[in-house]
Coordinates of C-alpha atoms and ligand atoms in Angstrom, one line a residue:
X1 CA -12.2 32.6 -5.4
X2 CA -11.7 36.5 -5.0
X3 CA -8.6 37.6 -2.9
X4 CA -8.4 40.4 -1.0
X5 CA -5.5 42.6 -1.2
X6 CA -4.4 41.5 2.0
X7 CA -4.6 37.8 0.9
X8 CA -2.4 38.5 -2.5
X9 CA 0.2 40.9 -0.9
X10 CA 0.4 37.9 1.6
X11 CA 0.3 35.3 0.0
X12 CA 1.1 35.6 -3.6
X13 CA 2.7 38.3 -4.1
X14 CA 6.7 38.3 -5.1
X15 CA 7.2 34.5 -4.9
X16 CA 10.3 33.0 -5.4
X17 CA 9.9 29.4 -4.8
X18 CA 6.6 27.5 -5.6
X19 CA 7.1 23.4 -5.1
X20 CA 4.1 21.5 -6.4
X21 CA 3.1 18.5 -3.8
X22 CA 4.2 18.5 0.3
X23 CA 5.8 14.8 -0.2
X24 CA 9.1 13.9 1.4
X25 CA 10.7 15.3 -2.2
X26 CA 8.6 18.5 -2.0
X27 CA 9.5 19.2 2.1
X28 CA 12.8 18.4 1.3
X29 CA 13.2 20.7 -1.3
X30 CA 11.9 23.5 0.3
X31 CA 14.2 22.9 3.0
X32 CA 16.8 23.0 0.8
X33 CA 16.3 25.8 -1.1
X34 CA 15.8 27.8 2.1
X35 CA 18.9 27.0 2.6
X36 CA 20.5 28.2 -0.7
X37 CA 18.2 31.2 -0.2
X38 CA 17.9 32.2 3.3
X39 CA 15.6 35.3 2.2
X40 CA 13.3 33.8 -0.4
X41 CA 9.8 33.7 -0.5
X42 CA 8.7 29.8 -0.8
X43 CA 5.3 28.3 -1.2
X44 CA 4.3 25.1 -1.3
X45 CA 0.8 23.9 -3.0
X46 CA -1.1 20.5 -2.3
X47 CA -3.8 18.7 -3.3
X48 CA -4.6 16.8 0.2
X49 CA -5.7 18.2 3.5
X50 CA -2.3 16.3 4.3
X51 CA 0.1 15.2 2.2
X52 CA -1.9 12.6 -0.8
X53 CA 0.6 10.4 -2.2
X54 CA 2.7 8.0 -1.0
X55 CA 5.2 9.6 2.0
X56 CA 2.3 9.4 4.7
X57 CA 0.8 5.9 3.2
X58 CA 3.7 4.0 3.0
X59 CA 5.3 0.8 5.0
X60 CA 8.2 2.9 6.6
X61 CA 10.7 0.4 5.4
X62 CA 14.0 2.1 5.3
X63 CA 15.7 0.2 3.2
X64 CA 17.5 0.4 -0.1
X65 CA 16.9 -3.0 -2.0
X66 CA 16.3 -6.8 -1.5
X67 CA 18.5 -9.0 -2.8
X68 CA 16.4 -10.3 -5.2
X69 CA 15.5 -6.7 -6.4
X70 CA 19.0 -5.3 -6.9
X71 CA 19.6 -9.5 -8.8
X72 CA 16.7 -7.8 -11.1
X73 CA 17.7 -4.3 -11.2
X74 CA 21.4 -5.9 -12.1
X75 CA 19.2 -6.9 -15.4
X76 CA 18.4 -3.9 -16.8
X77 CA 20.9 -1.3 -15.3
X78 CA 24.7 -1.4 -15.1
X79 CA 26.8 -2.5 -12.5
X80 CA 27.5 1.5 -12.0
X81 CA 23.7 2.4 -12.5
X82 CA 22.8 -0.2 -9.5
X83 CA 25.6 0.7 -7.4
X84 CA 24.7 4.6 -7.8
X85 CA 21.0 3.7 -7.4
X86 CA 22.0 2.2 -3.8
X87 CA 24.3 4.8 -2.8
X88 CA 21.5 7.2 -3.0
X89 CA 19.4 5.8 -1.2
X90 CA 21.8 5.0 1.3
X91 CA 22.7 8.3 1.4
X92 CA 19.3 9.8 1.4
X93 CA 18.7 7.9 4.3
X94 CA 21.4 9.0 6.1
X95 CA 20.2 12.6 4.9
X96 CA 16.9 12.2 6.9
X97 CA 18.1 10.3 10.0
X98 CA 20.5 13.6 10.2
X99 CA 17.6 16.2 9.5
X100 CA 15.4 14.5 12.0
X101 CA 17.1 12.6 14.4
X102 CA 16.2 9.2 15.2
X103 CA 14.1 9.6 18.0
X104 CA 12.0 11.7 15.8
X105 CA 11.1 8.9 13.4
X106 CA 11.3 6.3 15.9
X107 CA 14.5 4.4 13.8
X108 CA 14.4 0.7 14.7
X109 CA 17.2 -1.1 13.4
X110 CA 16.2 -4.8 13.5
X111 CA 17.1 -5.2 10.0
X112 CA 15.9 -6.3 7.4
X113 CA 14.8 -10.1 5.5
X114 CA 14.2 -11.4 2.3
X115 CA 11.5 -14.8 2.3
X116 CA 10.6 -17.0 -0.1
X117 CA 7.5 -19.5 -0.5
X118 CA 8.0 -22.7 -1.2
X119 CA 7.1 -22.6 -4.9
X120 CA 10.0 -19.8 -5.1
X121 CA 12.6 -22.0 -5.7
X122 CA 14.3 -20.4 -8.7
X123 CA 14.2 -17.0 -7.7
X124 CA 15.7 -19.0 -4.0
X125 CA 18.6 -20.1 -6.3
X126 CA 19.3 -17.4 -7.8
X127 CA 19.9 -15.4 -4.9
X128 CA 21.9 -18.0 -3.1
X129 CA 24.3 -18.6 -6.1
X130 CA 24.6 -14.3 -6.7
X131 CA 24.5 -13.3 -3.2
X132 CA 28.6 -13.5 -2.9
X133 CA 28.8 -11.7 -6.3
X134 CA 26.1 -8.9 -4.6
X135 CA 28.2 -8.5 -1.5
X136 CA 31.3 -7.8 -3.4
X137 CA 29.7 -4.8 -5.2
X138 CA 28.4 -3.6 -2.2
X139 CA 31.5 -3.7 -0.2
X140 CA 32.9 -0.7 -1.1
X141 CA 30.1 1.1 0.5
X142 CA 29.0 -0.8 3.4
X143 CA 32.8 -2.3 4.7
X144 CA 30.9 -5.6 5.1
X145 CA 28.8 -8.1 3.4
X146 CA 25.2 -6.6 3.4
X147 CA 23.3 -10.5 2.9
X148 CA 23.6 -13.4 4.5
X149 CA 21.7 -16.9 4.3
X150 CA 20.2 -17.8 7.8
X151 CA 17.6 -20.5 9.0
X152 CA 14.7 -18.7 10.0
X153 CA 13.8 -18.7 13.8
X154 CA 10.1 -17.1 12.8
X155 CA 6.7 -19.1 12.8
X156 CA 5.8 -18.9 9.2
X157 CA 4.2 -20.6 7.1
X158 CA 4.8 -22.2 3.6
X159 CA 8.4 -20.9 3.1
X160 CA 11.7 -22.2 2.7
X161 CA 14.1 -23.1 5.2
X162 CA 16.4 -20.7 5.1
X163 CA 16.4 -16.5 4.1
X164 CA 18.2 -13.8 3.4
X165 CA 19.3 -11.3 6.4
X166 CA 20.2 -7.5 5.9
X167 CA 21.4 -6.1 9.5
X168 CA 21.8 -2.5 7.4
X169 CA 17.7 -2.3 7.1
X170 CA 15.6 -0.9 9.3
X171 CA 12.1 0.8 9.8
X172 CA 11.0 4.2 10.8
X173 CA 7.4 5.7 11.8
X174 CA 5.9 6.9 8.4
X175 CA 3.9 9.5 10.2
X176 CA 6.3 10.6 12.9
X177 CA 8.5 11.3 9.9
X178 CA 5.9 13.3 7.9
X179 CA 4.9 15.3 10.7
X180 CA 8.2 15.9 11.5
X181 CA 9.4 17.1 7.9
X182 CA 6.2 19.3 8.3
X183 CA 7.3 21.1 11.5
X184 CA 10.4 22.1 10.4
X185 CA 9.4 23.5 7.0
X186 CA 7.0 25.8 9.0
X187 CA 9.5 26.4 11.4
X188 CA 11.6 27.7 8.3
X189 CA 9.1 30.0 7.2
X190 CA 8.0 28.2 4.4
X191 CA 4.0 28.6 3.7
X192 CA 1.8 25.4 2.9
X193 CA -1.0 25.6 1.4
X194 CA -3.2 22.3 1.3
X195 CA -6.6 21.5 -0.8
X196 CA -5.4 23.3 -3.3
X197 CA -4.4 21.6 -6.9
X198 CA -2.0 22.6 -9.6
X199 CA -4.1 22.3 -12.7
X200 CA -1.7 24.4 -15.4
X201 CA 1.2 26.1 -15.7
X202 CA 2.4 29.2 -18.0
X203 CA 5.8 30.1 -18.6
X204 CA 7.0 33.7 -19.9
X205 CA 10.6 35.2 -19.9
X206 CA 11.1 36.2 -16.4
X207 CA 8.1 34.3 -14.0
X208 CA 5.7 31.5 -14.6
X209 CA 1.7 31.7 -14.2
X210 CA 0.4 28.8 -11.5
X211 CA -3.2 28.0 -12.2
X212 CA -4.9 26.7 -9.5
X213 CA -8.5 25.9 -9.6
X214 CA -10.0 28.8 -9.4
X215 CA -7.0 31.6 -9.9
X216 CA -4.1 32.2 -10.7
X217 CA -0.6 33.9 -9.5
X218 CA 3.5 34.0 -10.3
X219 CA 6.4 32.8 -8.9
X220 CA 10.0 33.0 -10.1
X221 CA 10.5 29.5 -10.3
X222 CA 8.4 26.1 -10.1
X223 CA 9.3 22.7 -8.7
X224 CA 7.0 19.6 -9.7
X225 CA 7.6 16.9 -6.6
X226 CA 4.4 15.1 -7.6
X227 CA 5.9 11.4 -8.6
X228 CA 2.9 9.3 -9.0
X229 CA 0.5 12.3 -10.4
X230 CA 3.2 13.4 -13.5
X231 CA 2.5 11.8 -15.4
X232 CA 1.0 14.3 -18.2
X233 CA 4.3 16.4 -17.1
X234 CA 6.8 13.7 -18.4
X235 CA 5.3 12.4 -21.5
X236 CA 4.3 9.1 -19.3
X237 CA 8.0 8.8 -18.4
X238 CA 6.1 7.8 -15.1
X239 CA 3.4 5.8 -14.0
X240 CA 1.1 5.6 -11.4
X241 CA 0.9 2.7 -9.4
X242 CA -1.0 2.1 -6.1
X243 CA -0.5 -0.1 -3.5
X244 CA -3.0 -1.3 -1.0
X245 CA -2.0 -2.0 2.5
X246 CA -3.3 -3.6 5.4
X247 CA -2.5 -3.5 9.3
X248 CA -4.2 -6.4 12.2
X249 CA -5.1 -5.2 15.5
X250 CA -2.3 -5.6 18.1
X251 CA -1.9 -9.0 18.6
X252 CA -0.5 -10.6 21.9
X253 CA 2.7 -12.1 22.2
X254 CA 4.0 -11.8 18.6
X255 CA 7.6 -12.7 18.1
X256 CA 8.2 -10.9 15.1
X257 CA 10.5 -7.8 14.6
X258 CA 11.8 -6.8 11.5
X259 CA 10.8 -5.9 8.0
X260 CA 10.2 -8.4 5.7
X261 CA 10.1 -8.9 1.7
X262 CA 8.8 -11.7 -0.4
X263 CA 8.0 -12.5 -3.8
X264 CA 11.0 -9.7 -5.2
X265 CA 9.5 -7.2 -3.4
X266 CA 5.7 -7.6 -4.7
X267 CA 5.0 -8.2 -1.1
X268 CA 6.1 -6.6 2.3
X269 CA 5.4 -7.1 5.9
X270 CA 6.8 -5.5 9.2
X271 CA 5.6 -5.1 12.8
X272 CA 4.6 -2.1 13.7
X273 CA 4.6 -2.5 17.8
X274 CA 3.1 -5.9 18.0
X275 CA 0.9 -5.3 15.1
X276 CA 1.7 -6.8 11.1
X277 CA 1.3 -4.0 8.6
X278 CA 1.2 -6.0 5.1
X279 CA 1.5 -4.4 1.8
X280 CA 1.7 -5.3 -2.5
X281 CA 0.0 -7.4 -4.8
X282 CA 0.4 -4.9 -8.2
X283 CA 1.5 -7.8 -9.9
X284 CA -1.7 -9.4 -9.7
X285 CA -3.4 -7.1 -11.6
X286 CA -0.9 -4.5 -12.7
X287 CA -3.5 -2.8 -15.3
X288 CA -5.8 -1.8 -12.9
X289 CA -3.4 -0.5 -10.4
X290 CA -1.9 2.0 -13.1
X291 CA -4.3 4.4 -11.6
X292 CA -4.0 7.6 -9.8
X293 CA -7.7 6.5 -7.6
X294 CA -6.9 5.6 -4.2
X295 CA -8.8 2.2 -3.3
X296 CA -8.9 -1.7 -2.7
X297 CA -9.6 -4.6 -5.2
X298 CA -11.3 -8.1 -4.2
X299 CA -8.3 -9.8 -6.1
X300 CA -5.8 -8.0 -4.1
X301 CA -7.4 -7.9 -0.4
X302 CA -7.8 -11.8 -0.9
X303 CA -4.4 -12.4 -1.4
X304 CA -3.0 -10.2 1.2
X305 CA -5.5 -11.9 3.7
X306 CA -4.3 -15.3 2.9
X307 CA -0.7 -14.5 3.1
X308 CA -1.1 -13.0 6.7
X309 CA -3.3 -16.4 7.6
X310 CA -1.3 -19.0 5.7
X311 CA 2.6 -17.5 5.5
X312 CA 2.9 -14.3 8.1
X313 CA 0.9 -15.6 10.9
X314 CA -0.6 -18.9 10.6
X315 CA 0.3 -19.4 14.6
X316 CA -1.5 -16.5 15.7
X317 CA -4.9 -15.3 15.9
X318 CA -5.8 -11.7 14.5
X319 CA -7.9 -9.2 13.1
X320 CA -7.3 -7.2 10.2
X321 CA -8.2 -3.0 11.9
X322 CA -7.8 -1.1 9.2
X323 CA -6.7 -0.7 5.0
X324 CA -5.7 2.2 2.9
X325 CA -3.7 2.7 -0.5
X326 CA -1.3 4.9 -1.4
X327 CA 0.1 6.1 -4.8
X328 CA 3.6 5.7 -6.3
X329 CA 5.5 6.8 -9.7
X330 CA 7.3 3.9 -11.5
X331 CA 8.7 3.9 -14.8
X332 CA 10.8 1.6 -17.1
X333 CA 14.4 2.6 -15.2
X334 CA 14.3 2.8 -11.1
X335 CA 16.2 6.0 -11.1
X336 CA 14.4 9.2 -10.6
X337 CA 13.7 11.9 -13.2
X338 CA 15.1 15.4 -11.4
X339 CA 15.3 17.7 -14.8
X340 CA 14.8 21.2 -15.7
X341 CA 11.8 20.8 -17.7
X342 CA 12.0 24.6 -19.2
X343 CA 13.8 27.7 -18.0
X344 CA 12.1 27.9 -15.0
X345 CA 10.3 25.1 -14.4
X346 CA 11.9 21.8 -12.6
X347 CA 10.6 18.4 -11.6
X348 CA 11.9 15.5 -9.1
X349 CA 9.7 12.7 -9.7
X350 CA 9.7 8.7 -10.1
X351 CA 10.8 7.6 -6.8
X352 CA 9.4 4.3 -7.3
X353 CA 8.8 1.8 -4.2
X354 CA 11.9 3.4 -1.7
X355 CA 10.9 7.0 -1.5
X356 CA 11.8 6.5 2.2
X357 CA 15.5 6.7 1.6
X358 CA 16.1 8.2 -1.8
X359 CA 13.6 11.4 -1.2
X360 CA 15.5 13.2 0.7
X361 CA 18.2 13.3 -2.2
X362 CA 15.8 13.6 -4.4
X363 CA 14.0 16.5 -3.2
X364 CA 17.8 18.1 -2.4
X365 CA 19.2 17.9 -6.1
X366 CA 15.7 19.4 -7.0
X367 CA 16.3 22.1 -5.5
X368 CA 19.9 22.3 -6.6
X369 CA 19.0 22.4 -10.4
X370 CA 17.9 26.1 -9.7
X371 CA 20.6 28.8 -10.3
Ligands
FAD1 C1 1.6 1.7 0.2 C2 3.0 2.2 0.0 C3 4.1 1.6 0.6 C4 5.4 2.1 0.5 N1 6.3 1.6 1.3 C5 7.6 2.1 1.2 C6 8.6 1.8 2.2 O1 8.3 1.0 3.1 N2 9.8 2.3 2.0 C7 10.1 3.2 1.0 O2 11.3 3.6 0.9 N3 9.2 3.6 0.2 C8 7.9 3.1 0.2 N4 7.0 3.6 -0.6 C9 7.3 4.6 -1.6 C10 7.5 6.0 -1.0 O3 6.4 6.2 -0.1 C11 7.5 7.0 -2.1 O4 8.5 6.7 -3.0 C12 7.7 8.4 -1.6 O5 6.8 8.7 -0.6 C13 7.5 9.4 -2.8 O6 7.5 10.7 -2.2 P1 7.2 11.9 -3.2 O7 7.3 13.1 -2.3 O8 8.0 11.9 -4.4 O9 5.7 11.7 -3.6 P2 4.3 11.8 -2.8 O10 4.5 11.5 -1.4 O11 3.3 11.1 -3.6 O12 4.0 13.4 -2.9 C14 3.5 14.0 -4.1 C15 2.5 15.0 -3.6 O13 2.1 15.8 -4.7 C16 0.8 16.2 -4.5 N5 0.2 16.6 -5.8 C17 0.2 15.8 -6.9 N6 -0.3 16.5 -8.0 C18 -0.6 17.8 -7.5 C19 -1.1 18.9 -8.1 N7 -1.4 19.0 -9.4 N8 -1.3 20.0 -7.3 C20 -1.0 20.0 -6.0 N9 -0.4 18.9 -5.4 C21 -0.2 17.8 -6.1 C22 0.1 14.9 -4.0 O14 -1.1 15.1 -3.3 C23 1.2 14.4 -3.1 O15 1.0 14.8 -1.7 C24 5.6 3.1 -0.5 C25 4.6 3.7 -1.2 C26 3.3 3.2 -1.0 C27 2.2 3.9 -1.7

């Protein structure tokens, strides 16, 4: 493409501040650092028409762990790590609700609940015998025990008796919240520039080159918030991994509020009004879901169909309106990579399957890395 001078002095010219992906890490760290520099000159570049990821896909769970997750996590990180991990989270999500308000993102704190299917019964066990042990480490933070064990009052199907509650959880309006975030970048003067992709980067002593796809311009410093899509930038520190969703037509009368996990988190449902947005299955077929294509698979679709019939709603009848996919980064660890890669070059990335509440923080200690 040639630029006209009017288009480079605009645009392109003297940039402070380019962040690479309009995500809830990449608004947020714009925000940020327009905050730290009131008189800078930020950018932002993305791929999509809107944001192409995972912050305008996803379930709108605002939560920050199952009990069966954080049991897992407790298996590869420290007691510290986890507890850290959750504060984050729990923190970013505070971090939002006070950036946007409530009304904004349409909050709805019905809280949150762990199932399991009948065949579940060790993972069942396990949770009942650590759940004191969980609500001791997270007392400190949230003055009360976080899980309790409850008989279900819901008409599933095919699960046990009783399940874990979580009054702290709660869900929020994925697009409401993306739009939101959107507005009040603009509204701070920070440029957006979609369809437009990232393709290199070139880094001399005082600015570094952007390629895009067809030219090329400097900024001071750079800020990758691309999670699922760094892959190449981190030495395969993260992955890609998509998840499918799917979300019925309303359906009448349908007494169920709340968000919902099962099978440690491979699988969640909520109502969204009186619909039942379902979404996971990676573990079914994790090697082709390491992929940055958005789409659907027969194996996965299948499953999440006979869930909703035979589990979620075997009472009710319904159609399923509408499916979609969305890409997240995942690694070996669950805590994010937010690094200086190179003198002026920073990512925040790997924000795994709770972006919601952690991207905020994420995206704000990205853009704290730069001095
Ligand atoms: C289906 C699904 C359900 C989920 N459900 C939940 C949930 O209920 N609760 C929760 O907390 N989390 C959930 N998550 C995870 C959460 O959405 C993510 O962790 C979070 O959105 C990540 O935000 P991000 O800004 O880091 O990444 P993204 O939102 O993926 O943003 C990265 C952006 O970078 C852009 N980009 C990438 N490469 C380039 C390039 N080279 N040039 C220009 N632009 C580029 C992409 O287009 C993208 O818009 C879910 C994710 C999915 C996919």
């Amino acid at each position: 493409m040639q630029l006209s001078y009017w288009e480079l002095k605009t645009w392109f010219s003297n940039v402070d501040f380019t962040i690479v992906g309009s995500g809830i890490v990449g608004l947020h760290c714009a925000l940020r650092v327009r905050e730290r520099f009131p008189e800078s000159k930020i950018l932002i570049i993305e791929k999509g028409a809107l944001p192409q990821g995972a912050s305008t896909k996803n379930a709108g769970f605002a939560c920050f762990g199952s009990l069966s997750e954080i049991i897992d996590d407790l298996k590869i990180h420290t007691e510290e790590e986890v507890m850290q991990l959750i504060q984050k989270r729990w923190s970013g999500l505070q971090l939002l609700r006070n950036r946007l308000g409530d009304t904004q993102i349409d909050f709805r704190p019905y809280g949150g609940y762990e199932l399991f299917l009948e065949n579940d019964a060790a993972v069942y066990e396990e949770c009942l015998g650590k759940l004191p042990f969980v609500n001791e480490l997270l007392r400190p933070l949230f003055k009360s025990d976080v899980f309790s064990s409850q008989p279900h009052r819901f008409a599933f199907g095919s699960i046990r008796e009783s399940l874990i509650f979580n009054p702290f959880e709660a869900q929020i309006d994925t697009g409401n919240m993306m739009q939101a975030l959107l507005k009040e970048a603009v509204a701070n003067d920070i440029v957006i520039l979609n369809r437009q992709t990232v393709t290199a980067h070139y880094e001399h002593s005082d600015y570094v080159e952007v390629a895009l796809d067809d030219f090329s311009f400097s900024t001071k410093h750079l800020l990758f918030a691309t999670n699922g899509f760094a892959q190449q930038l981190t030495a395969n520190k993260v992955k890609p991994a998509r998840a499918q969703v799917m979300i019925t037509a309303p359906i009448p009368d349908l007494d169920i509020k709340g968000t919902f996990h099962l099978d440690k988190g491979f699988y969640y449902f909520r109502n969204v009004g009186n619909r039942i947005l379902l979404g996971g299955g990676r573990n079914l077929d994790f090697k082709t879901e390491t992929t940055t294509e958005f789409g659907q698979t027969q194996i996965i679709q299948e499953r999440l169909e006979q869930l909703l019939k035979e589990v979620i709603l075997p009472k009710y009848d319904f159609t399923i309106e509408h499916r979609w996919s969305g890409i997240m980064g995942m690694g070996s660890g669950k805590v994010p990579i937010i690094e200086q890669i190179s003198d002026r070059t920073y990512c925040g990335v790997r924000l795994g399957g709770m972006g919601v509440a952690i991207g905020s923080r994420v995206g704000t200690e990205l853009a704290d890395l730069v001095n």
